[in-house]
mmCIF file of C-alpha atoms in Angstrom:
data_model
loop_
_atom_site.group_PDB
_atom_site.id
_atom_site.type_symbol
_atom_site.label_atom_id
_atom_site.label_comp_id
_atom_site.label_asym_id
_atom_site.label_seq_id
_atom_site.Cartn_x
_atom_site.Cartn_y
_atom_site.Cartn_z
ATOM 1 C CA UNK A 1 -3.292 2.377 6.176
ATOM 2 C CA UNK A 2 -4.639 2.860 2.489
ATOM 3 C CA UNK A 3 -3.708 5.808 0.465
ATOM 4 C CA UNK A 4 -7.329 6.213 0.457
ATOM 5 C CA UNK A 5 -7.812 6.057 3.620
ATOM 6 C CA UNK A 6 -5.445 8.610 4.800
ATOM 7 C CA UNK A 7 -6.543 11.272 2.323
ATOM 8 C CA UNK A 8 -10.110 10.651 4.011
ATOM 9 C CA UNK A 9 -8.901 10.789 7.571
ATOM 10 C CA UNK A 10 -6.527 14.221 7.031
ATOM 11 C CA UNK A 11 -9.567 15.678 5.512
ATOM 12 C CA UNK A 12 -12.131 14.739 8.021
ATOM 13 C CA UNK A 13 -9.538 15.832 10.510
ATOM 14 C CA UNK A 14 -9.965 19.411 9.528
ATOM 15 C CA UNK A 15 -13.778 19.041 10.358
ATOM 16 C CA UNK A 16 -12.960 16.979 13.502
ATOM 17 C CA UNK A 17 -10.673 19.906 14.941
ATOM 18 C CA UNK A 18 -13.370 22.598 14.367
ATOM 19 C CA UNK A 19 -16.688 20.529 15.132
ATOM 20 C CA UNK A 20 -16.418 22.455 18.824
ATOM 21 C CA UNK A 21 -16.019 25.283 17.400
ATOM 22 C CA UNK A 22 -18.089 25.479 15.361
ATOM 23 C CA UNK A 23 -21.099 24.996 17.707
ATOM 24 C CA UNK A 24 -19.908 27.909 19.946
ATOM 25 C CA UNK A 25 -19.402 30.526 17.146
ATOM 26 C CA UNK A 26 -19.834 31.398 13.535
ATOM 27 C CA UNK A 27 -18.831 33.541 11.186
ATOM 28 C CA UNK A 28 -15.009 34.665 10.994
ATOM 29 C CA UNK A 29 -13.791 33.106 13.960
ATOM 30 C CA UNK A 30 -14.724 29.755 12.750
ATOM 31 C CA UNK A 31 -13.148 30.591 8.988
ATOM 32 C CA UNK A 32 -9.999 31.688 10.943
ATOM 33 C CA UNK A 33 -9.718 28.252 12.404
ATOM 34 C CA UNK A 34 -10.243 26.477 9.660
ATOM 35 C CA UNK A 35 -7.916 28.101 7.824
ATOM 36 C CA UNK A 36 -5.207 27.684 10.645
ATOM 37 C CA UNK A 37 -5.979 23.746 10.539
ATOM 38 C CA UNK A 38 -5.378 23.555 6.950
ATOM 39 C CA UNK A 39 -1.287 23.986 7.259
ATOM 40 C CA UNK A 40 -1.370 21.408 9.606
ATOM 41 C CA UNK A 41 -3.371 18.956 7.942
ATOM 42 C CA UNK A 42 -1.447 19.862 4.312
ATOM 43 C CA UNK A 43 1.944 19.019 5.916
ATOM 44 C CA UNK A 44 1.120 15.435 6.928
ATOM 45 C CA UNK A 45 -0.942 14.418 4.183
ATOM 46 C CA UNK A 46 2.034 16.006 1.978
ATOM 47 C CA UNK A 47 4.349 13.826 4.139
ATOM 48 C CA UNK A 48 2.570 10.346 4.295
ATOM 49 C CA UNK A 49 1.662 10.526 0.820
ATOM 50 C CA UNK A 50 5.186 11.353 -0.568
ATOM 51 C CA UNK A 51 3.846 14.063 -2.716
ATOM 52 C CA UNK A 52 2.663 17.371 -2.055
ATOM 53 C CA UNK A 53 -0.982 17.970 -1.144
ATOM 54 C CA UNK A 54 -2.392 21.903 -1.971
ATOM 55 C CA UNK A 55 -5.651 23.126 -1.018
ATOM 56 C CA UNK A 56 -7.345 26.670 -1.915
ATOM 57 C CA UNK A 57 -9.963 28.458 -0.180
ATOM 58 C CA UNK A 58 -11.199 27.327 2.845
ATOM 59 C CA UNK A 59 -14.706 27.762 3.946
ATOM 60 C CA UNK A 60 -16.909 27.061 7.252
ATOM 61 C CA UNK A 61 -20.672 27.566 8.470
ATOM 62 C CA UNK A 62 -23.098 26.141 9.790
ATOM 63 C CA UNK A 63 -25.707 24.416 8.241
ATOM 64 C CA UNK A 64 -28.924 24.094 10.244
ATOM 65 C CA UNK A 65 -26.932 23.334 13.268
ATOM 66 C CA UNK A 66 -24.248 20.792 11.745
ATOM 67 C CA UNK A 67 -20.443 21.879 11.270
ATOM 68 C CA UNK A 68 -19.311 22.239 7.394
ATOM 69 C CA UNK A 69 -16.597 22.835 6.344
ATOM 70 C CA UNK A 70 -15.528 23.575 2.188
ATOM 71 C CA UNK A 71 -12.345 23.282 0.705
ATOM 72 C CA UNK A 72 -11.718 24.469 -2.867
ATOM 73 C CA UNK A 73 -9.305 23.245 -5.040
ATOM 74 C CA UNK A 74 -7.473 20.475 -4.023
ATOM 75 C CA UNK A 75 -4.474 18.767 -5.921
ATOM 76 C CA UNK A 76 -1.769 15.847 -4.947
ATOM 77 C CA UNK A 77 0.871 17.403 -7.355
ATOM 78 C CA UNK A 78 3.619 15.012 -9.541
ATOM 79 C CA UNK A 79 6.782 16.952 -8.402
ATOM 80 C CA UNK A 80 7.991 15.776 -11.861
ATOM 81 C CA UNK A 81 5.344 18.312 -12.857
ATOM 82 C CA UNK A 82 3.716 15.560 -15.098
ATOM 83 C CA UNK A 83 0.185 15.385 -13.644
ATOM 84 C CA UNK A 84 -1.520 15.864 -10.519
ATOM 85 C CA UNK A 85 -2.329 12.710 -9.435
ATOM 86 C CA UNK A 86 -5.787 13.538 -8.001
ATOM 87 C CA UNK A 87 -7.959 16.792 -8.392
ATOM 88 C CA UNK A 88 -10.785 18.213 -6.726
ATOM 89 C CA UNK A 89 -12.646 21.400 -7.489
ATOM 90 C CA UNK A 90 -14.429 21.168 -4.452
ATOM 91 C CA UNK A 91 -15.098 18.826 -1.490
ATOM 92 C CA UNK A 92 -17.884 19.863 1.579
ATOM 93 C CA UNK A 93 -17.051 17.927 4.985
ATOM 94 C CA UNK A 94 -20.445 18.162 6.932
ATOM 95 C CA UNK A 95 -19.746 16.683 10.601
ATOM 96 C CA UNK A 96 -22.417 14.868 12.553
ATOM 97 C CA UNK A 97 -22.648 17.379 15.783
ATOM 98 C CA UNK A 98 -24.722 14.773 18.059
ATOM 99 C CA UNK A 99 -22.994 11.672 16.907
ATOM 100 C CA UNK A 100 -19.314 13.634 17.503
ATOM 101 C CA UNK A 101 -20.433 14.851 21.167
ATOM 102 C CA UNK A 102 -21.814 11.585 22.396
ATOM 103 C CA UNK A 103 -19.109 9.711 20.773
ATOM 104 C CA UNK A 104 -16.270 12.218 22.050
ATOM 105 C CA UNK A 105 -14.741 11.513 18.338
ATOM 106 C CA UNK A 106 -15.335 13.510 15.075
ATOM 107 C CA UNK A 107 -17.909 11.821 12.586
ATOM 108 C CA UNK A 108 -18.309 12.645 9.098
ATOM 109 C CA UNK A 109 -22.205 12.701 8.164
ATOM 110 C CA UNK A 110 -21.693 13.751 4.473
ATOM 111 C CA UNK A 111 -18.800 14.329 2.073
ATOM 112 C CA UNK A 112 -19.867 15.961 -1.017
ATOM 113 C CA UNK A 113 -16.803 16.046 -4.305
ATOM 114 C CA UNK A 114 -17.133 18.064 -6.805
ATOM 115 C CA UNK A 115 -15.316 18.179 -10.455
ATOM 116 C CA UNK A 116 -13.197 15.226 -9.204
ATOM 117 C CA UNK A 117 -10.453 13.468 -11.584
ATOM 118 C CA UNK A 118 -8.206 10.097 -10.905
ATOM 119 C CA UNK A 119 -6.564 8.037 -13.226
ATOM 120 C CA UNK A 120 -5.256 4.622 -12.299
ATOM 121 C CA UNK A 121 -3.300 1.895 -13.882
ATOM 122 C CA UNK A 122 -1.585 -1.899 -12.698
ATOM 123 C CA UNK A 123 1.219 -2.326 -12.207
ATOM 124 C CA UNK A 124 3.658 -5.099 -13.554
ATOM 125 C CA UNK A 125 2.843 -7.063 -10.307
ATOM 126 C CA UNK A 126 -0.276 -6.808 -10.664
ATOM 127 C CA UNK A 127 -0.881 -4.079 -8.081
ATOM 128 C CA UNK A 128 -2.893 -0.861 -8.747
ATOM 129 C CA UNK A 129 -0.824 2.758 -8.112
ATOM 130 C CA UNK A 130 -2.503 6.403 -9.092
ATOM 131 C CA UNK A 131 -0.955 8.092 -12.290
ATOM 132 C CA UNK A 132 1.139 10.873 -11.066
ATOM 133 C CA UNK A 133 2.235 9.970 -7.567
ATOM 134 C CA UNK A 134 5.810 9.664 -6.554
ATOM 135 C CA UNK A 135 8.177 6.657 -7.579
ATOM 136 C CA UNK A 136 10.589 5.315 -4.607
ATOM 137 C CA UNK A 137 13.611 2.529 -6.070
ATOM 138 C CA UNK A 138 11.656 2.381 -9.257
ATOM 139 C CA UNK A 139 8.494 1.567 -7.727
ATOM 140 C CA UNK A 140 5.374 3.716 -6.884
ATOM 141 C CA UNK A 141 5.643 4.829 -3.219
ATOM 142 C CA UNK A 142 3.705 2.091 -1.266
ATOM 143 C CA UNK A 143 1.343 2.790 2.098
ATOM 144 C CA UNK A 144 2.773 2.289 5.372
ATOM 145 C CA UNK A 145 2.475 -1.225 6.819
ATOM 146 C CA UNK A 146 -0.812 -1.092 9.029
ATOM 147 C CA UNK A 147 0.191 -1.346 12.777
ATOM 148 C CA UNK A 148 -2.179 -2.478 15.799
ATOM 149 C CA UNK A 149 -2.163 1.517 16.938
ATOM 150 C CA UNK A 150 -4.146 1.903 12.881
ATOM 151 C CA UNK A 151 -6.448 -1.116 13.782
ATOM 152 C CA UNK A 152 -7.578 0.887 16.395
ATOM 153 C CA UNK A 153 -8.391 3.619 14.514
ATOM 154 C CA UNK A 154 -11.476 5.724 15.230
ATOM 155 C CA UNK A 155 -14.463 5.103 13.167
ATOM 156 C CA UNK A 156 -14.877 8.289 11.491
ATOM 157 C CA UNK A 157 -18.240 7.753 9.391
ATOM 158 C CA UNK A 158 -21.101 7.859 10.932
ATOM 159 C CA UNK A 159 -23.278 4.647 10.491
ATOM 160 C CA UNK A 160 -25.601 6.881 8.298
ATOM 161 C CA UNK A 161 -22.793 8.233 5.614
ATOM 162 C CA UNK A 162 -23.449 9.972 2.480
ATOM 163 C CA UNK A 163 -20.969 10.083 -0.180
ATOM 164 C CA UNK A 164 -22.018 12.395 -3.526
ATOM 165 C CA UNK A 165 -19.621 12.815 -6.732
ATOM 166 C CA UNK A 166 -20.870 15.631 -8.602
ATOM 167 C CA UNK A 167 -18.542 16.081 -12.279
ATOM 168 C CA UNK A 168 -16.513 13.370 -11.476
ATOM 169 C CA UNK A 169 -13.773 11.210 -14.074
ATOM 170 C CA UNK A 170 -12.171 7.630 -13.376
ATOM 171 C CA UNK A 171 -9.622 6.115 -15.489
ATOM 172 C CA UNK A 172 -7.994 3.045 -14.890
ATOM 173 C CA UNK A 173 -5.806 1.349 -17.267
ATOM 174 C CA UNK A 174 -4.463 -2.668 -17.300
ATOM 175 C CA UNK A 175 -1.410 -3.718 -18.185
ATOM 176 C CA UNK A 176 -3.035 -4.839 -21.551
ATOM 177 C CA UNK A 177 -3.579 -1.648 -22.072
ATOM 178 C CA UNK A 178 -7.630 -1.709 -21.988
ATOM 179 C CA UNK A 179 -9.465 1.353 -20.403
ATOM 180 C CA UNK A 180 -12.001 1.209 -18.604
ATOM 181 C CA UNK A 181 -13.619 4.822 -17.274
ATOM 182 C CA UNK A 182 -16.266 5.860 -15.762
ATOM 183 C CA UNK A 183 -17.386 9.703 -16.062
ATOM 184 C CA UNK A 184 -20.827 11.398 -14.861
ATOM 185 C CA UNK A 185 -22.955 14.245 -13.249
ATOM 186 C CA UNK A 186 -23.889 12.550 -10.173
ATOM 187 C CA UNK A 187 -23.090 9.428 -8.336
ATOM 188 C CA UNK A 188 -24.614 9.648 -4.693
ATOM 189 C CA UNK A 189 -23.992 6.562 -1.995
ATOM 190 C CA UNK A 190 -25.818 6.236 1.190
ATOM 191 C CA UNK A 191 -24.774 3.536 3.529
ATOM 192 C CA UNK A 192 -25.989 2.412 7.050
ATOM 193 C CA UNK A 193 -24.068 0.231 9.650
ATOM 194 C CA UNK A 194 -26.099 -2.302 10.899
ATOM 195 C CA UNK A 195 -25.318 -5.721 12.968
ATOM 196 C CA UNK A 196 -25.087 -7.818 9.491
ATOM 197 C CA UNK A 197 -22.732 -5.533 7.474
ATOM 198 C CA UNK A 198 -22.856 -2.360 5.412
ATOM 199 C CA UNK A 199 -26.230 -1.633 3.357
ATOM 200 C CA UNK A 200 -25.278 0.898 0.986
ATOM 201 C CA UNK A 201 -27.962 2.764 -1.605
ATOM 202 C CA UNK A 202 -25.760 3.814 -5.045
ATOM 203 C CA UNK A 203 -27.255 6.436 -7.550
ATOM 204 C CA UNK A 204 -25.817 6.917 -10.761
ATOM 205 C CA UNK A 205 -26.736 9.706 -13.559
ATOM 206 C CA UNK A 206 -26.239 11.033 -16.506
ATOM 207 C CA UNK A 207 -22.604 9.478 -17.379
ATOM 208 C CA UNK A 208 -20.931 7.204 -19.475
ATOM 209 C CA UNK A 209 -19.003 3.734 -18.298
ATOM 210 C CA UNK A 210 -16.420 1.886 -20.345
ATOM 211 C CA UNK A 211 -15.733 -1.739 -19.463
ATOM 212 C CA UNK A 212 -13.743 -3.681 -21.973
ATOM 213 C CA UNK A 213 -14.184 -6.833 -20.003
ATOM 214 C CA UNK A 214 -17.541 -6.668 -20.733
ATOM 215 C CA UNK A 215 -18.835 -4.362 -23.456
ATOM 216 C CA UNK A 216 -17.411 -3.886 -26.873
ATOM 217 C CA UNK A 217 -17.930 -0.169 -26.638
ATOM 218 C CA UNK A 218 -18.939 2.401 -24.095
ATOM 219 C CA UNK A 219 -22.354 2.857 -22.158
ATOM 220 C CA UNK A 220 -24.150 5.888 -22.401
ATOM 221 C CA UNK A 221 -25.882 5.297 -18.597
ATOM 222 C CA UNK A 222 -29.199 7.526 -17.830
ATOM 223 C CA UNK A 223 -29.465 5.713 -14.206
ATOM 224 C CA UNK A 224 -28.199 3.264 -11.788
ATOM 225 C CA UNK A 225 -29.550 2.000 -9.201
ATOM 226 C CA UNK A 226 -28.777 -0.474 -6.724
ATOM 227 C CA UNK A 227 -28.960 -1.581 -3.226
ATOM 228 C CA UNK A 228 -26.069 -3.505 -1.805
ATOM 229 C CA UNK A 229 -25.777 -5.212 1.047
ATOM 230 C CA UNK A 230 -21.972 -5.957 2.238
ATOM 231 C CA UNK A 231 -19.531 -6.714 5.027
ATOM 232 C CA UNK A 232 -16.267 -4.153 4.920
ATOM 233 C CA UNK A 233 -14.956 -6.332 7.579
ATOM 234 C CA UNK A 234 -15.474 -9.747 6.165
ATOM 235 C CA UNK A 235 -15.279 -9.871 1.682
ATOM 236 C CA UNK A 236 -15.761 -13.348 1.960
ATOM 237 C CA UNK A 237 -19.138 -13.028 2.549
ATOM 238 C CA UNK A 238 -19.701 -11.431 -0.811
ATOM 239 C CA UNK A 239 -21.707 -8.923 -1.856
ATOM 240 C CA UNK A 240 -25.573 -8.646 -2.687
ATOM 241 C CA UNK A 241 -27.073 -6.250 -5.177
ATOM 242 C CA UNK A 242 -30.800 -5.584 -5.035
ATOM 243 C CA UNK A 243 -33.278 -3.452 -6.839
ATOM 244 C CA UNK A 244 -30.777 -3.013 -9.581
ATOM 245 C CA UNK A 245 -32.438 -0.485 -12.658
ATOM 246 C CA UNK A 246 -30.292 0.041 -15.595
ATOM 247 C CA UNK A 247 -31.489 2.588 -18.008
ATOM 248 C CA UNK A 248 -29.150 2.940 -21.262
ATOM 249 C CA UNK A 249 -29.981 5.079 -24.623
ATOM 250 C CA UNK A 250 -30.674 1.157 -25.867
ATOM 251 C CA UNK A 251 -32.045 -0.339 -22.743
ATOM 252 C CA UNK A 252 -34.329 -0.426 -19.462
ATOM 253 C CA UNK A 253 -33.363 -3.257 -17.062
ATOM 254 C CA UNK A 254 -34.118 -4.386 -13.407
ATOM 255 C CA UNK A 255 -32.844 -7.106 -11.336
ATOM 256 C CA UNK A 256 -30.840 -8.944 -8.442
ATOM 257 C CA UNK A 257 -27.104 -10.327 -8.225
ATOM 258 C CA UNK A 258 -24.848 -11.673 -5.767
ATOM 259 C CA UNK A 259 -21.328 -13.017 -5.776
ATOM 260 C CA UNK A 260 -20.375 -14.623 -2.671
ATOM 261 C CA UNK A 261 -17.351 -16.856 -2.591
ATOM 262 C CA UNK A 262 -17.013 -16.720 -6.373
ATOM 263 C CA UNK A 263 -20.467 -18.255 -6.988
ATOM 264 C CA UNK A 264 -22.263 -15.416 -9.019
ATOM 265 C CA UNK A 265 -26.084 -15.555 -9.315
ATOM 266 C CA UNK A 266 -28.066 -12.287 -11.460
ATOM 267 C CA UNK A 267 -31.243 -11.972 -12.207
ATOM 268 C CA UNK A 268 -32.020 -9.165 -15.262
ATOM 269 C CA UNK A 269 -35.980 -8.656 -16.080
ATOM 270 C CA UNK A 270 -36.444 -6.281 -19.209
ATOM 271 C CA UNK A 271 -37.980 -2.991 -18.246
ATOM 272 C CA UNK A 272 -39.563 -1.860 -21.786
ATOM 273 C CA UNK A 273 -39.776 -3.674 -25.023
ATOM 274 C CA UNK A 274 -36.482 -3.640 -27.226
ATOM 275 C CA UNK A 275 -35.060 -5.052 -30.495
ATOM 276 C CA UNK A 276 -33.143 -8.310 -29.752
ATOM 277 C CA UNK A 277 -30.152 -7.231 -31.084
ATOM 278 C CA UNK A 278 -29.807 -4.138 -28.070
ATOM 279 C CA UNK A 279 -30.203 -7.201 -25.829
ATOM 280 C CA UNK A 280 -27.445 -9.232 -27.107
ATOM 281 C CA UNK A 281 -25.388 -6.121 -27.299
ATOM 282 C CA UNK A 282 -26.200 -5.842 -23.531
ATOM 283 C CA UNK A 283 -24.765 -9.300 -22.916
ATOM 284 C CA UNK A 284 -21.104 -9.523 -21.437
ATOM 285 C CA UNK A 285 -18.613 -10.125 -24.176
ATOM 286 C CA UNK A 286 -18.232 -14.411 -24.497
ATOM 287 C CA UNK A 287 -21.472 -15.227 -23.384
ATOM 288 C CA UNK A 288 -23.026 -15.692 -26.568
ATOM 289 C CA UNK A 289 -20.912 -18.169 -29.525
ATOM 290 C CA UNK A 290 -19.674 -16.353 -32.620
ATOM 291 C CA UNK A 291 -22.339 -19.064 -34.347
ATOM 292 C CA UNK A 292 -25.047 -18.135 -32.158
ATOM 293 C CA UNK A 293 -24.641 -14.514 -32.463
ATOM 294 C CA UNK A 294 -24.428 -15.140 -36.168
ATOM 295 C CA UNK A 295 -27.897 -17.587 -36.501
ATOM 296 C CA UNK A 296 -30.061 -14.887 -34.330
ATOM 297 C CA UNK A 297 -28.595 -12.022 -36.290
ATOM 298 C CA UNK A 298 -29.835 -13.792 -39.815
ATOM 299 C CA UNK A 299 -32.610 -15.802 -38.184
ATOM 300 C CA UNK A 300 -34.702 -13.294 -36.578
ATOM 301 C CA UNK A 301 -32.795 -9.791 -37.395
ATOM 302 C CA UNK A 302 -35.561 -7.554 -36.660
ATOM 303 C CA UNK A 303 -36.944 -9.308 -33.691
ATOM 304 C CA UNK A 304 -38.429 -6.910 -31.015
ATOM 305 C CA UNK A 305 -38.837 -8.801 -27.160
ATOM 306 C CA UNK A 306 -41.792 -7.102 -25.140
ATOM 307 C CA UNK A 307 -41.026 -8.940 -21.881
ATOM 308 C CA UNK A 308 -37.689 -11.000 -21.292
ATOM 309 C CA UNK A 309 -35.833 -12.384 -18.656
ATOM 310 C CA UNK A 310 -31.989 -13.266 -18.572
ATOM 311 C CA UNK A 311 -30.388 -15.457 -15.579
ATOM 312 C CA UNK A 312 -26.184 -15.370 -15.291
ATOM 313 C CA UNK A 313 -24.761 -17.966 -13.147
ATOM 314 C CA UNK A 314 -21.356 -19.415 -12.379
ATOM 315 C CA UNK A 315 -20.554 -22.114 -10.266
ATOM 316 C CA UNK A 316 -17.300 -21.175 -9.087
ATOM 317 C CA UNK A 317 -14.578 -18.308 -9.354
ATOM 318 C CA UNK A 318 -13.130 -20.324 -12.206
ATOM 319 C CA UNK A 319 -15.399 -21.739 -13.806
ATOM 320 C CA UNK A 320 -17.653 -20.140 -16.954
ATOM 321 C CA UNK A 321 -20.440 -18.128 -16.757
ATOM 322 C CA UNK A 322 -23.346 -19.651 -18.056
ATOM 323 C CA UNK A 323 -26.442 -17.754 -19.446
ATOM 324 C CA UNK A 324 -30.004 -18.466 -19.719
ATOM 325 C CA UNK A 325 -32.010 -16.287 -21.669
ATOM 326 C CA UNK A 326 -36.175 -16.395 -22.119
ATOM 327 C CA UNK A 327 -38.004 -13.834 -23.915
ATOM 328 C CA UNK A 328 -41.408 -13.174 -25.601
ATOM 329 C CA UNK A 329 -41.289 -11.595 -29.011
ATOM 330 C CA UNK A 330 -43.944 -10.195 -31.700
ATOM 331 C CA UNK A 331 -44.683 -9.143 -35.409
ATOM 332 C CA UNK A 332 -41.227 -10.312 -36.653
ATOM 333 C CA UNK A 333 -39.524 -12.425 -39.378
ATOM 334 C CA UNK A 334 -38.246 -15.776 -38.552
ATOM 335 C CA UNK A 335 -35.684 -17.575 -41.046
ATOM 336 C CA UNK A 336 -34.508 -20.742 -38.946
ATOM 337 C CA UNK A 337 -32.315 -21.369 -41.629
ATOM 338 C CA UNK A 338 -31.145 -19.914 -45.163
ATOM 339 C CA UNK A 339 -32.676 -23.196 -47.382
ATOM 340 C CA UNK A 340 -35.999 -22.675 -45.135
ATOM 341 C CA UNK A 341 -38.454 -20.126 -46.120
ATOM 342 C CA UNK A 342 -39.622 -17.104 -43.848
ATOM 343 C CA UNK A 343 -42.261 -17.074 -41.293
ATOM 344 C CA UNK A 344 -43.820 -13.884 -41.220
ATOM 345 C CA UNK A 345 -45.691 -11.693 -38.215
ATOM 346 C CA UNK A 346 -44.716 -14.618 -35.995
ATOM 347 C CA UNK A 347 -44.920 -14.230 -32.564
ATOM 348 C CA UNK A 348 -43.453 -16.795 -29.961
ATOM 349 C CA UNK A 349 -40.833 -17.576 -27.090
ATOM 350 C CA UNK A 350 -37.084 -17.939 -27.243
ATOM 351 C CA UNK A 351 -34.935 -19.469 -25.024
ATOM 352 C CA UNK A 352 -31.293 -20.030 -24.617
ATOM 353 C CA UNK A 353 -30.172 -22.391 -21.845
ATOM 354 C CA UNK A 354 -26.959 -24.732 -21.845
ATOM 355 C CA UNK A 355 -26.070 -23.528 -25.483
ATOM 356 C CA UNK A 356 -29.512 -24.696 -26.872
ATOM 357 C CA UNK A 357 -31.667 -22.075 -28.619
ATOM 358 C CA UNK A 358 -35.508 -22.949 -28.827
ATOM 359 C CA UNK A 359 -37.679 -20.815 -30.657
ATOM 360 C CA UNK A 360 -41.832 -21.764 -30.290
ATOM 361 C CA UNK A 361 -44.080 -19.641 -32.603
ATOM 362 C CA UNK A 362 -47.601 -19.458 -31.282
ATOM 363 C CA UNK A 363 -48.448 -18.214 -34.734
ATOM 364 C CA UNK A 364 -47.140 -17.093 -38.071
ATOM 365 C CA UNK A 365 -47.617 -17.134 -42.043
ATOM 366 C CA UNK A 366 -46.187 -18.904 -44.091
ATOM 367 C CA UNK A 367 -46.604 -17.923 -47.640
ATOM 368 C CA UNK A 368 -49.896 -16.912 -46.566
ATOM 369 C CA UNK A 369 -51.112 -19.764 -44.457
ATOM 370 C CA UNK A 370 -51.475 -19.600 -40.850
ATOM 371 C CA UNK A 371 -49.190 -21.334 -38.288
ATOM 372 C CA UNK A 372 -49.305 -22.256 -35.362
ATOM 373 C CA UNK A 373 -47.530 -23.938 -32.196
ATOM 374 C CA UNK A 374 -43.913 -24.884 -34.150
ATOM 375 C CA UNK A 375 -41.109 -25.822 -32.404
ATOM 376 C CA UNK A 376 -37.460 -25.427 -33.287
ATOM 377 C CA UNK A 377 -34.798 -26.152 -31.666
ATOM 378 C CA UNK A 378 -30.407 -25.232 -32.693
ATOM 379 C CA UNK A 379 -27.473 -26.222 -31.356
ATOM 380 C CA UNK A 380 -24.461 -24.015 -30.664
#
């Protein structure tokens, strides 16, 4: 079983052994067991995980008739006293009473984090181990080897699971050295179980992402939206992201992707009118040439898109994404090339497709006379 997993599963475990409880009585009795769980549930986490697991203050109500349960300050301590490997300022178990008494098995309806803190790196073989955790022969201390008893595990969630990060802080650094992080206020995901795989509804504000891979510098993110549609059980399937909105300090974009078997398909449709040059900065890193990036820059610096659409696709896990890029702009300069001279207020389509730029200008002036319906078309 995953690291992951188990922290999940010792935690839920408090809620699970005071769910009956909890619906016969309130008030101290109910604190008094949850405290007395807590021991318990410390010891074997402390054990399994190799490192010692502290909670603080223990809390538990009832909230219009479902079992929660609060725990307050939680840390997996380095006993080299470098870093905790993992904190938590507060996390709220909220059991599903119905689900757990028709079942016969506890199920988590909601698991809310607060002020929670992780940092990651790989490893020289390529693996991925928390910052802070114990070593064992020179090696970070590796999960248990998953036996058919921990194939049978109980499903814990319930099909309708909420997951909310409130003040939350990811770090994960590659061997390379590159960071990439992602910190914010909220980050709320809503899944349901169904016959087809796991739909799950993600909610991102007010935080900032940092993906070398892909962007040059960090994000400042307003929202993010998506809708994903996935199989836990089955990753070859893919997954599907729909109803995707994107709102930067620079940009507003919706869309569609998918990556299934390493075919990726994305679909990005520009929100709100921008300058070109935040849209190429929204680009991943590589998709554009050097030369290209260059000739737009110079050719049509100041160019502002009202509508635009941009299409990512790759044909296989190996092979290179390829971009297509159509866009309507208006009251801009145009400079195809540095001997040519300017068009002025022109107003046209661009479109990049298979390293081909075409620029059409439904109008323009040109030294004062009036243009209209030119065609140009560059090489990469």
């Amino acid at each position: 079983m995953s690291r992951r997993k188990k922290i999940l599963l010792g935690l839920v475990a408090v809620s699970g052994a005071t769910v009956a409880l909890l619906v016969a009585f309130s008030g101290p009795l109910t604190q008094s067991v949850a405290e007395k769980s807590l021991p318990k549930i410390k010891e074997w986490l402390s054990q399994e995980l190799g490192t010692q697991v502290q909670f603080g203050q223990v809390e538990a109500r009832l909230r219009t008739a479902f079992p929660v349960i609060r725990i307050h300050d939680i840390k997996l301590q380095d006993p080299t006293n470098v870093a905790d490997a993992l904190t938590v300022q507060e996390m709220e178990l909220e059991a599903d009473l119905w689900l757990s008494f028709m079942t016969r098995e506890p199920k988590l309806k909601r698991l809310r984090i607060k002020g929670f803190k992780i940092e990651a790196f790989e490893t020289e073989k390529g693996g991925v181990a928390v910052r802070g955790l114990p070593k064992v022969g020179g090696a970070q201390a590796q999960p248990q080897a998953v036996t058919s008893s921990t194939q049978e595990q109980p499903l814990w969630l319930s099909p309708r699971f909420e997951l909310i990060f409130e003040r939350f802080d990811f770090k994960y650094t590659a061997r390379d050295k590159t960071q990439t992080e992602a910190q914010g206020n909220l980050l709320e995901a809503r899944t349901q179980l169904g016959l087809n795989g796991l739909k799950t509804q993600i909610d991102f504000k007010n935080g900032k992402i940092s993906l070398p891979t892909l962007w040059k510098e960090a994000r400042e993110i307003e929202r993010i939206k998506a809708e994903l549609d996935w199989s836990p059980q089955d990753f070859s399937r893919g997954i599907e992201a729909t109803n995707i909105e994107l709102k930067t300090t620079q940009a507003a974009l919706t869309g569609a992707l998918s990556l299934k078997q390493g075919v990726l398909k994305s679909e990005i449709i520009l929100a709100q009118p921008m300058p070109l040059a935040a849209l190429r900065a929204q680009l991943p890193k590589g998709i554009l040439s050097s030369s290209l990036n260059t000739w737009l820059a110079t050719s049509i610096p100041a160019a502002r898109i009202s509508t635009a659409k941009v299409v990512l696709s790759r044909a296989s896990a190996t092979a290179k994404v390829q971009p297509e890029v159509s866009a309507h702009f208006d009251q801009t300069r145009v400079q195809f090339l540095e001997t040519w001279p300017a068009v002025s207020d022109a107003a046209g389509d661009f479109k990049l497709a298979n390293g081909k730029v075409s620029i059409r200008l439904a109008q323009g002036q040109l030294d004062q006379i009036p243009l209209t319906d030119i065609g140009v078309e560059v090489n990469e």
